[in-house]
Amino acid sequence: MRLKWLGHSAVLLTGTKRVMIDPFLTGNPVVKVEPEEREGLDYIAVTHDHRDHLGDAEVLAKANTCPVVAVDDLAVSLQKRGVEGIGMNIGGRVGLNGVSFTMVQAVHSSSLGVPAGFIVEMDGIRVYHAGDTALFSEMSLIGERYRPTVLLLPIDGRYNMDVIDAVRAVELIKPSLAIPFHYNTWPSVAADPWEFKRLAEGISPVTVLSPGEEIVL
Ligand code: NI
Ligand code: MN
């Protein structure tokens, strides 16, 4: 599977299927996305309805005729707008043609339903996209239960955990690889990913990506 960070919390997973998570493209000042990456999507997953996560989900879902996986309340709202919303809730799992979406807790806010993180499993790789969240102790249970291959964590320290708390999250989850995101999109979310790498690398390997950079897992 290939994982490409498009910037902020937008991630594109390409394997058996193409999955985009938190597709905030329009209005995203750091986004790096190719025109063809807006096409051929099989699934979109949205962690919560804040604009910097829901983003272009509706437009992309309609253009690709692809479903959006989200917390039930948000999925129902998307259905009313003509999108195939696939609803679920915290602790649940949806399996779709070789891709499974497990929804896990996030400590944050939202307008519809509750905010969430996703563990997306495809081709034997488990990607834990933490969405927007504070540090919480149950992350250890999530790590133990799902053993993520990759963990994507916000580090901005204003709307989410800061670098120090993100290092604690890595300690609790113990992923095979940690990647910071949701920083330096705007001045209000300024953070130093290299500080995170320096502090977390004794626990799990850390890769700092640039928007538009892709890794093979
Ligand atoms: Ni948010
Ligand atoms: Mn956010």
mmCIF file of N, CA, C and O in Angstrom, residues 1-6 10-23 25 32-46 57 60-61 63-69 86 96-101 120-123 127 212 214-215:
data_model
loop_
_atom_site.group_PDB
_atom_site.id
_atom_site.type_symbol
_atom_site.label_atom_id
_atom_site.label_comp_id
_atom_site.label_asym_id
_atom_site.label_seq_id
_atom_site.Cartn_x
_atom_site.Cartn_y
_atom_site.Cartn_z
ATOM 1 N N MET A 1 0.836 -1.194 0.000
ATOM 2 C CA MET A 1 0.000 0.000 0.000
ATOM 3 C C MET A 1 0.879 1.255 0.000
ATOM 4 O O MET A 1 1.944 1.279 0.592
ATOM 5 N N ARG A 2 0.406 2.276 -0.693
ATOM 6 C CA ARG A 2 1.099 3.553 -0.664
ATOM 7 C C ARG A 2 0.282 4.538 0.163
ATOM 8 O O ARG A 2 -0.942 4.530 0.094
ATOM 9 N N LEU A 3 0.981 5.357 0.932
ATOM 10 C CA LEU A 3 0.328 6.384 1.753
ATOM 11 C C LEU A 3 0.895 7.729 1.342
ATOM 12 O O LEU A 3 2.105 7.943 1.384
ATOM 13 N N LYS A 4 0.005 8.624 0.916
ATOM 14 C CA LYS A 4 0.445 9.959 0.522
ATOM 15 C C LYS A 4 -0.226 10.982 1.425
ATOM 16 O O LYS A 4 -1.445 10.985 1.587
ATOM 17 N N TRP A 5 0.599 11.840 2.027
ATOM 18 C CA TRP A 5 0.067 12.940 2.825
ATOM 19 C C TRP A 5 -0.194 14.098 1.878
ATOM 20 O O TRP A 5 0.741 14.609 1.246
ATOM 21 N N LEU A 6 -1.459 14.517 1.782
ATOM 22 C CA LEU A 6 -1.817 15.608 0.865
ATOM 23 C C LEU A 6 -1.690 16.966 1.540
ATOM 24 O O LEU A 6 -1.772 17.998 0.877
ATOM 25 N N ALA A 10 -5.366 15.437 5.368
ATOM 26 C CA ALA A 10 -5.793 14.711 4.170
ATOM 27 C C ALA A 10 -4.741 13.674 3.767
ATOM 28 O O ALA A 10 -3.567 14.008 3.594
ATOM 29 N N VAL A 11 -5.206 12.443 3.647
ATOM 30 C CA VAL A 11 -4.306 11.333 3.346
ATOM 31 C C VAL A 11 -4.935 10.490 2.244
ATOM 32 O O VAL A 11 -6.145 10.231 2.261
ATOM 33 N N LEU A 12 -4.114 10.060 1.308
ATOM 34 C CA LEU A 12 -4.586 9.175 0.241
ATOM 35 C C LEU A 12 -3.893 7.828 0.373
ATOM 36 O O LEU A 12 -2.666 7.758 0.383
ATOM 37 N N LEU A 13 -4.685 6.775 0.504
ATOM 38 C CA LEU A 13 -4.159 5.413 0.589
ATOM 39 C C LEU A 13 -4.448 4.714 -0.731
ATOM 40 O O LEU A 13 -5.591 4.720 -1.199
ATOM 41 N N THR A 14 -3.415 4.144 -1.330
ATOM 42 C CA THR A 14 -3.604 3.447 -2.598
ATOM 43 C C THR A 14 -3.086 2.027 -2.461
ATOM 44 O O THR A 14 -1.907 1.816 -2.149
ATOM 45 N N GLY A 15 -3.982 1.084 -2.647
ATOM 46 C CA GLY A 15 -3.623 -0.332 -2.607
ATOM 47 C C GLY A 15 -4.627 -1.058 -3.463
ATOM 48 O O GLY A 15 -4.898 -0.639 -4.597
ATOM 49 N N THR A 16 -5.227 -2.094 -2.908
ATOM 50 C CA THR A 16 -6.307 -2.782 -3.607
ATOM 51 C C THR A 16 -7.385 -1.780 -4.011
ATOM 52 O O THR A 16 -7.991 -1.882 -5.079
ATOM 53 N N LYS A 17 -7.621 -0.805 -3.139
ATOM 54 C CA LYS A 17 -8.588 0.270 -3.407
ATOM 55 C C LYS A 17 -7.916 1.614 -3.143
ATOM 56 O O LYS A 17 -6.831 1.669 -2.550
ATOM 57 N N ARG A 18 -8.578 2.678 -3.589
ATOM 58 C CA ARG A 18 -8.093 4.031 -3.295
ATOM 59 C C ARG A 18 -9.004 4.671 -2.258
ATOM 60 O O ARG A 18 -10.215 4.796 -2.484
ATOM 61 N N VAL A 19 -8.409 5.070 -1.162
ATOM 62 C CA VAL A 19 -9.166 5.609 -0.042
ATOM 63 C C VAL A 19 -8.610 6.976 0.324
ATOM 64 O O VAL A 19 -7.406 7.123 0.543
ATOM 65 N N MET A 20 -9.471 7.995 0.366
ATOM 66 C CA MET A 20 -9.033 9.301 0.826
ATOM 67 C C MET A 20 -9.668 9.595 2.175
ATOM 68 O O MET A 20 -10.866 9.389 2.366
ATOM 69 N N ILE A 21 -8.841 10.034 3.115
ATOM 70 C CA ILE A 21 -9.328 10.358 4.459
ATOM 71 C C ILE A 21 -9.222 11.865 4.667
ATOM 72 O O ILE A 21 -8.198 12.473 4.337
ATOM 73 N N ASP A 22 -10.280 12.463 5.196
ATOM 74 C CA ASP A 22 -10.352 13.893 5.514
ATOM 75 C C ASP A 22 -9.896 14.774 4.342
ATOM 76 O O ASP A 22 -8.892 15.503 4.427
ATOM 77 N N PRO A 23 -10.694 14.746 3.248
ATOM 78 C CA PRO A 23 -10.274 15.378 1.978
ATOM 79 C C PRO A 23 -10.443 16.898 1.941
ATOM 80 O O PRO A 23 -11.214 17.424 1.139
ATOM 81 N N LEU A 25 -9.196 19.782 0.539
ATOM 82 C CA LEU A 25 -8.332 20.170 -0.579
ATOM 83 C C LEU A 25 -8.570 21.632 -0.941
ATOM 84 O O LEU A 25 -7.650 22.444 -0.929
ATOM 85 N N LYS A 32 -1.066 19.493 -1.572
ATOM 86 C CA LYS A 32 -0.373 19.071 -2.789
ATOM 87 C C LYS A 32 -1.118 17.841 -3.298
ATOM 88 O O LYS A 32 -0.945 16.745 -2.785
ATOM 89 N N VAL A 33 -1.948 18.063 -4.293
ATOM 90 C CA VAL A 33 -2.732 16.957 -4.837
ATOM 91 C C VAL A 33 -2.736 17.049 -6.353
ATOM 92 O O VAL A 33 -2.851 18.137 -6.922
ATOM 93 N N GLU A 34 -2.530 15.918 -7.004
ATOM 94 C CA GLU A 34 -2.553 15.880 -8.462
ATOM 95 C C GLU A 34 -4.009 15.753 -8.919
ATOM 96 O O GLU A 34 -4.817 15.148 -8.219
ATOM 97 N N PRO A 35 -4.322 16.317 -10.112
ATOM 98 C CA PRO A 35 -5.704 16.209 -10.604
ATOM 99 C C PRO A 35 -6.206 14.763 -10.632
ATOM 100 O O PRO A 35 -7.342 14.487 -10.263
ATOM 101 N N GLU A 36 -5.313 13.835 -11.022
ATOM 102 C CA GLU A 36 -5.759 12.440 -11.141
ATOM 103 C C GLU A 36 -6.017 11.793 -9.771
ATOM 104 O O GLU A 36 -6.689 10.780 -9.675
ATOM 105 N N GLU A 37 -5.470 12.442 -8.720
ATOM 106 C CA GLU A 37 -5.715 11.885 -7.382
ATOM 107 C C GLU A 37 -7.109 12.223 -6.860
ATOM 108 O O GLU A 37 -7.548 11.677 -5.854
ATOM 109 N N ARG A 38 -7.776 13.142 -7.536
ATOM 110 C CA ARG A 38 -9.172 13.429 -7.187
ATOM 111 C C ARG A 38 -10.109 12.430 -7.858
ATOM 112 O O ARG A 38 -11.306 12.475 -7.660
ATOM 113 N N GLU A 39 -9.526 11.574 -8.705
ATOM 114 C CA GLU A 39 -10.331 10.623 -9.483
ATOM 115 C C GLU A 39 -10.029 9.202 -9.045
ATOM 116 O O GLU A 39 -9.004 8.940 -8.438
ATOM 117 N N GLY A 40 -10.931 8.303 -9.416
ATOM 118 C CA GLY A 40 -10.697 6.892 -9.137
ATOM 119 C C GLY A 40 -10.774 6.534 -7.669
ATOM 120 O O GLY A 40 -10.238 5.505 -7.251
ATOM 121 N N LEU A 41 -11.424 7.380 -6.882
ATOM 122 C CA LEU A 41 -11.549 7.071 -5.455
ATOM 123 C C LEU A 41 -12.614 5.994 -5.248
ATOM 124 O O LEU A 41 -13.689 6.049 -5.853
ATOM 125 N N ASP A 42 -12.290 5.034 -4.400
ATOM 126 C CA ASP A 42 -13.272 3.989 -4.062
ATOM 127 C C ASP A 42 -14.039 4.343 -2.790
ATOM 128 O O ASP A 42 -15.222 4.061 -2.681
ATOM 129 N N TYR A 43 -13.335 4.918 -1.839
ATOM 130 C CA TYR A 43 -13.976 5.295 -0.573
ATOM 131 C C TYR A 43 -13.377 6.582 -0.043
ATOM 132 O O TYR A 43 -12.188 6.839 -0.208
ATOM 133 N N ILE A 44 -14.219 7.351 0.636
ATOM 134 C CA ILE A 44 -13.771 8.526 1.377
ATOM 135 C C ILE A 44 -14.156 8.284 2.834
ATOM 136 O O ILE A 44 -15.257 7.795 3.108
ATOM 137 N N ALA A 45 -13.270 8.599 3.754
ATOM 138 C CA ALA A 45 -13.588 8.502 5.178
ATOM 139 C C ALA A 45 -13.391 9.877 5.802
ATOM 140 O O ALA A 45 -12.409 10.560 5.498
ATOM 141 N N VAL A 46 -14.335 10.290 6.628
ATOM 142 C CA VAL A 46 -14.282 11.612 7.257
ATOM 143 C C VAL A 46 -14.361 11.436 8.772
ATOM 144 O O VAL A 46 -15.296 10.822 9.282
ATOM 145 N N ALA A 57 -15.438 16.454 0.651
ATOM 146 C CA ALA A 57 -16.006 15.099 0.649
ATOM 147 C C ALA A 57 -17.231 14.992 -0.258
ATOM 148 O O ALA A 57 -17.341 14.057 -1.056
ATOM 149 N N LEU A 60 -16.226 15.361 -4.045
ATOM 150 C CA LEU A 60 -15.457 14.204 -4.513
ATOM 151 C C LEU A 60 -16.327 12.949 -4.564
ATOM 152 O O LEU A 60 -16.203 12.136 -5.474
ATOM 153 N N ALA A 61 -17.207 12.805 -3.587
ATOM 154 C CA ALA A 61 -18.087 11.626 -3.553
ATOM 155 C C ALA A 61 -19.007 11.622 -4.765
ATOM 156 O O ALA A 61 -19.231 10.587 -5.398
ATOM 157 N N ALA A 63 -18.454 13.271 -7.659
ATOM 158 C CA ALA A 63 -17.662 13.151 -8.886
ATOM 159 C C ALA A 63 -17.212 11.714 -9.131
ATOM 160 O O ALA A 63 -17.105 11.268 -10.272
ATOM 161 N N ASN A 64 -16.925 10.992 -8.039
ATOM 162 C CA ASN A 64 -16.408 9.629 -8.159
ATOM 163 C C ASN A 64 -17.497 8.570 -7.976
ATOM 164 O O ASN A 64 -17.209 7.383 -8.085
ATOM 165 N N THR A 65 -18.709 9.015 -7.644
ATOM 166 C CA THR A 65 -19.780 8.096 -7.231
ATOM 167 C C THR A 65 -19.245 7.104 -6.207
ATOM 168 O O THR A 65 -19.346 5.889 -6.374
ATOM 169 N N CYS A 66 -18.636 7.643 -5.185
ATOM 170 C CA CYS A 66 -18.086 6.763 -4.162
ATOM 171 C C CYS A 66 -18.675 7.119 -2.799
ATOM 172 O O CYS A 66 -19.056 8.267 -2.556
ATOM 173 N N PRO A 67 -18.792 6.127 -1.914
ATOM 174 C CA PRO A 67 -19.400 6.381 -0.617
ATOM 175 C C PRO A 67 -18.474 7.120 0.345
ATOM 176 O O PRO A 67 -17.246 7.116 0.175
ATOM 177 N N VAL A 68 -19.085 7.745 1.330
ATOM 178 C CA VAL A 68 -18.348 8.414 2.403
ATOM 179 C C VAL A 68 -18.656 7.684 3.710
ATOM 180 O O VAL A 68 -19.814 7.558 4.110
ATOM 181 N N VAL A 69 -17.599 7.202 4.353
ATOM 182 C CA VAL A 69 -17.736 6.521 5.636
ATOM 183 C C VAL A 69 -17.573 7.570 6.732
ATOM 184 O O VAL A 69 -16.586 8.315 6.737
ATOM 185 N N ILE A 86 -22.096 6.126 4.427
ATOM 186 C CA ILE A 86 -22.081 4.847 5.141
ATOM 187 C C ILE A 86 -21.860 5.163 6.613
ATOM 188 O O ILE A 86 -20.768 5.567 7.013
ATOM 189 N N LEU A 96 -15.550 -3.270 3.456
ATOM 190 C CA LEU A 96 -16.015 -2.927 2.111
ATOM 191 C C LEU A 96 -15.003 -3.411 1.079
ATOM 192 O O LEU A 96 -13.975 -2.776 0.878
ATOM 193 N N ASN A 97 -15.272 -4.547 0.466
ATOM 194 C CA ASN A 97 -14.437 -5.032 -0.651
ATOM 195 C C ASN A 97 -12.942 -5.004 -0.332
ATOM 196 O O ASN A 97 -12.152 -4.437 -1.084
ATOM 197 N N GLY A 98 -12.565 -5.603 0.772
ATOM 198 C CA GLY A 98 -11.146 -5.717 1.084
ATOM 199 C C GLY A 98 -10.575 -4.569 1.890
ATOM 200 O O GLY A 98 -9.389 -4.562 2.216
ATOM 201 N N VAL A 99 -11.409 -3.578 2.214
ATOM 202 C CA VAL A 99 -10.949 -2.476 3.067
ATOM 203 C C VAL A 99 -11.838 -2.460 4.307
ATOM 204 O O VAL A 99 -13.059 -2.514 4.182
ATOM 205 N N SER A 100 -11.230 -2.411 5.487
ATOM 206 C CA SER A 100 -12.079 -2.287 6.670
ATOM 207 C C SER A 100 -11.802 -0.977 7.384
ATOM 208 O O SER A 100 -10.660 -0.504 7.460
ATOM 209 N N PHE A 101 -12.877 -0.376 7.859
ATOM 210 C CA PHE A 101 -12.834 0.899 8.567
ATOM 211 C C PHE A 101 -13.309 0.638 9.990
ATOM 212 O O PHE A 101 -14.470 0.275 10.188
ATOM 213 N N VAL A 120 -7.851 2.096 9.307
ATOM 214 C CA VAL A 120 -8.184 1.578 7.977
ATOM 215 C C VAL A 120 -7.227 0.435 7.684
ATOM 216 O O VAL A 120 -6.006 0.619 7.714
ATOM 217 N N GLU A 121 -7.788 -0.729 7.428
ATOM 218 C CA GLU A 121 -6.942 -1.886 7.097
ATOM 219 C C GLU A 121 -7.162 -2.268 5.641
ATOM 220 O O GLU A 121 -8.295 -2.439 5.185
ATOM 221 N N MET A 122 -6.041 -2.341 4.941
ATOM 222 C CA MET A 122 -6.073 -2.728 3.518
ATOM 223 C C MET A 122 -4.757 -3.421 3.198
ATOM 224 O O MET A 122 -3.694 -2.958 3.623
ATOM 225 N N ASP A 123 -4.810 -4.491 2.474
ATOM 226 C CA ASP A 123 -3.609 -5.236 2.055
ATOM 227 C C ASP A 123 -2.723 -5.586 3.260
ATOM 228 O O ASP A 123 -1.485 -5.575 3.170
ATOM 229 N N VAL A 127 -3.664 1.431 9.128
ATOM 230 C CA VAL A 127 -3.357 2.854 9.258
ATOM 231 C C VAL A 127 -4.301 3.455 10.289
ATOM 232 O O VAL A 127 -5.519 3.442 10.100
ATOM 233 N N GLY A 212 2.287 16.213 -0.076
ATOM 234 C CA GLY A 212 2.499 15.643 -1.406
ATOM 235 C C GLY A 212 3.496 14.502 -1.413
ATOM 236 O O GLY A 212 3.691 13.862 -2.452
ATOM 237 N N GLU A 214 4.927 10.771 -0.564
ATOM 238 C CA GLU A 214 4.292 9.459 -0.468
ATOM 239 C C GLU A 214 5.292 8.431 0.059
ATOM 240 O O GLU A 214 6.470 8.490 -0.276
ATOM 241 N N ILE A 215 4.822 7.502 0.880
ATOM 242 C CA ILE A 215 5.675 6.397 1.303
ATOM 243 C C ILE A 215 5.007 5.078 0.944
ATOM 244 O O ILE A 215 3.789 4.995 0.804
#
